[in-house]
Amino acid sequence: MVTPARRQYLDMKAQHPDAILWFRMGDFYEMFDEDAKVAAQALHITLTGRPFGKDGRVPMAGVPYHAAHSYLARLLRQGFRVAICEQTSEAGRGLVDRAVVRVVTPGTVAEPAMLPAKENSYLAALCPGPAGYGLAYVDVTTGEFAVTEFADGDPALCRVAVENDLLRIGPRECLVPKPESPEDPEPFPHGRPQTPGHVTPYDARFFGLQTATEALQGHFGVVSLEAFGCARSPLAIRAAGAILAYLGESNAMLLPLLTGLRTYQTDGTMHLDAATRRNLELHWTGRTQTAAHSLLGTLDGTKTAMGGRLLRRILAQPLTDRAAIEERLDAVEAFVARTTLRMQTLTLLAGLGDMERLTARARQEAATPRELLALRDALHAVPTLVTLLHATDAPAFDTLAAHLDPCTSVAALITRAVLVPEGKEASRRVRPGYDADFDALVHTATHGRETIATMEAAERERTGIRSLKIKYNSVFGYGIEVSRPNLPHVPDDYRRTQTLTHAERFVTPALKEWEATILHAEERITAREDELYRGVLREIGAAAPVLLGTARAVAHVDVFCALADRAVQHRYIRPVLTDDTALQIVAGRHPVVEASLENAGDTFIPNDTILDTETHQLLLLTGPNMAGKSTYLRQVALIVLMAQVGSFVPAESARIGIVDRIFTRIGAQDDLAAGASTFLVEMMETAAILRHATPRSLIVLDEVGRGTGTDDGIAIARAVVEDLVERVRARTLFATHYHNLTEQAGHLPGVHIACAAVAEEDGEVTFLHRITPGAMGKSYGIHVARLAGLPPHVVERAWEILNHRDTEETERNTEKEILNGNGNGHSPNGDAQIAIRSVRQTALAGVPMDTEGMHGLLDDLTALDLARMTPLEAIAMLDRVQRRARLVLGTPTLARGA
Ligand code: ADP
Ligand code: MG
C-alpha cells in the first residue's frame, strides 16, 4: 500500500517518463527516485530521502520555489526536460490536488530571465525524406520562423549541407521523428545528421505531410502555403508542422508569436562546416572555453541584445552575393566616415531595451508593465535615430531608415495606459485617465476607504473611547476594535463580530454598507484592469510585425555601427570584392591575435598574401613550431570571412575574389571527446575537403598528415597537394613542418613555397613572424625544445641524433632521387630540377656543411663553466664535443682507441 501522495506522484511520473518531474510541495519543488539522483548531480544539491508509507524511504531532492528559475535554467542547459507539477487546490486537510501545468524543454523556454540576451534561442525540427531533409526552426523569444529543404542531388551532400546549416543555427533543441515501432522503416534512410543541442524524438505522426499541412494552414488561417514559398517543399512543410505541434503541446502561449513562415535558400551564403567553425574560432575558443578570444568577441561592439544576436548570426553565415555584401559594407563605411554620427548612434543604442523579445512578450500577453515601458522607451528613441541617419547624405542608410517605424501609436498607447507599479500602487497596472469606468471604480473604492477612515474619528467622538480603531482583516472584513476596559461604553447599534484576547470587534450597519461598496468596487477594479491591460497587450501584439521590423532595423544599425567602431579602433579597411578568383592581401593581420598582442603591449607583424587559381594556387608554408604558420593561415581565412560578412578587414588593402566555401583543417587537436582518434578525424576532414571543394573555395590545411608516422605523413601530404593543384584547383594555403615536402611538391605548377622566417644569432632563434618566399632548410624543433626548457643534456643528445640521422637520410634520399632519375618528364618545372641537382651535387661532393650543428657546438663550448667542472666531467665533455664535431664535419666516427 503506498500513501496517496506517493500514488499521485507515481501517476504523474508515469505520464512524463522522459522529463524530470518537479512535484510542488509547499515552498519546494521536490524530485524523487531516479529524478532526484539525476538532478542532485546535475544541480549540485543535496540528495536526501523521504519516508513514504510502505514504500519506505525514497530518494528525494528539492529546489526552493523562489529560486526555481535558476535551477530550471541549469537543467535545461544540460538538455533535460522538466515537467512542472503545481498544487491546484488550497492546502488543507487531506491530499492536495496537483496537475502538471507545463513541460519545459530546452527549446521551448522563452522567459528572458532564463536565456542569454545576445543569443537566439532556437527550436529546430529535422524531417528526413527519401531524397534529403527538411529543416525548420523557430526562435521562441522573437517568433522568427524559417524553413528550408535540402533535397537536391546526392543525399550524402544534402546531409552535409543540413548539418552545416544546423551548426549555423545552433538550436537548443532539435525534434526528429520517433519510429513508431521497431518494425518501422529506418526514419533516416541516409543517416541522421549530427545536431547541436538536445535531440528530442517526437511522435512521427506530427511529421506527416497531411497533418503538418493542415496544422500550418490552420495556424496561419490560409488555404495554401504558396505565400510562404514552401508549398512545393514537402519535407520543409513536415518539419515546420512538427514544430507547430510540439509548441502547441509544450508551451502553447508561444504560438501567437508565429506570425509568418519564411522559406530560405542556403544558396546566397557561404557554407561553413563543423571543423572550420571550430578551427576559425568564430564564436567560441576551445582553448579558453570562452567567447572572449573568438572572432565574435573581438568584433562585438554591439550595444543592444538584438544587435548582438544579429552579429552572431551573420558571422555564422557569410554571404556569397557581391551586391548584398557591398550593401553592408556601404553602411559600415558610412559609419566609419562619420565619427560624430557613430558616437551619437552608439550612445543612443546603449540604453535600448530588447525590442524583439519585449514585443514577443507582449504578443504572448505575458509582458509586465515594466517591460512595456521599456518597449516604449526604445520606441521613443527611434525618431532620434531616424533623424541622425537622415542628417547624413549616405544612401546606405535609406533602406535602414525606411524600416525604422517608430510605431507612435503603440508608444502613445503604452504611455496613456500603463502604470509602473510603485510603492502603494503595487497592484495597479493601468494609469488613471485611461478608462473612465475604471477610474470611477477606483474612485468609489478610494472614497469608501476615506469615508471609513473618517468614521473612526466620528465613532471616537460619539463613544468617547479614545483608543477605538477601525481595522481590516481579510477574513472578517472591517471591524471597530474596542479594548476590553472600554467595552461598557459600546453603543447599542454595535454588533459584535469577533473576540480577541484584549479586545472585541464590532460593526455598524453603515460600516457594513461601505465595506460592501468597497469590496464590490475592488472586485470590479481587478476584472476591469485585467481586461484593459489585456486589451493593451493585444493591441501591441497586433502591431508586432511592424514592431519586429523596427527591431530588426535597429539591430542592423547596431551591427553596422559597431563594426565601424571596431574598424576604426583596430585600423581595418574596406575590402574590394571581385567576381574572379584572385586573393590579394597587403599587410594582413589576424584580428584576434592582434587584439590580444596589443593588450599585452606587443605588435603584430603583418603579412601579404597572393593566391589565385592560375599561377599562385597553392602556397606551401614551412617553418619551425611557433613561427606563426597557423596564425597566418587563419588570418587569411578570417579576412575573407570578415569581408564576406560585410565587415572591414585587418589589412592595408585586400582584394578578394568571392569565396563559396572556406575549408580548414588546422592543427592536430585532440578530438578524443568526440570518440575518434585524431588522425582518423584529420583524414575524414581532409577527405571531405577534397570531395566538396570547388575552384571558388578557399582551403586552409595546417599540418595535414601530422597524426601519423613521418613517411606516411609526407606521402599523404604530398598526395593531397597533388590532388589539390591538379584536380580541385581551389586556392589553398598548406602549412607543414615537413620541410622535405617543399622539395617533393614545390615543382608542381601553381605551387609556391614560403617559410615563416626566423633569425638565428648565437644559436638563439627569434621568430620574426614574417612569411618569406622560399623554403626553410630545417625545422628548428630542437631550438624550440630548448626554449621550452628541456634539460640541456637532452637537447644535446637530440642534436646528436638529429645530425646523425640527417647525414644518413641525405645519403639515402639522394640515392633514391638518382635512382628515380628525375629527367623522366615527371617534373616539368625548372626550379625543381635545379633543386634536385643541387641535392645531388652536395651528396657527391661528400659532406653537407652543417652550420646549425656547428653553431650549436660553439654555443655549448662557450657556455661551459670550466671552473666548476671536475676533471672527469671535463673529459666526458670533451669526448662528447669531439663526437659532435665529427658529426658536424661528417667525419666517420672512429672506434675508440683506433
Ligand atoms: P606555428 O603554427 O608556426 O607553430 P603559431 O601560428 O601558432 O605558430 O604562432 C605562435 C605564436 O606566435 C602565436 O601564438 C602568436 O603569439 C605569435 N605570432 C604568430 N604570428 C604572429 C605575427 N604575425 N605577429 C606577431 N606574433 C605572431
Ligand atoms: Mg601551427
Short mmCIF file of C-alpha atoms and ligand atoms in Angstrom, two decimals, residues 625 629-630 702-703 706, ligand 2:
data_model
loop_
_atom_site.label_atom_id
_atom_site.label_comp_id
_atom_site.label_asym_id
_atom_site.label_seq_id
_atom_site.Cartn_x
_atom_site.Cartn_y
_atom_site.Cartn_z
CA ASN A 625 56.94 25.45 -34.50
CA LYS A 629 52.27 29.45 -39.63
CA SER A 630 48.91 28.65 -38.10
CA ASP A 702 47.59 23.02 -41.37
CA GLU A 703 49.88 20.09 -40.71
CA ARG A 706 50.93 15.01 -38.78
MG MG B 2 50.80 25.56 -36.04
#
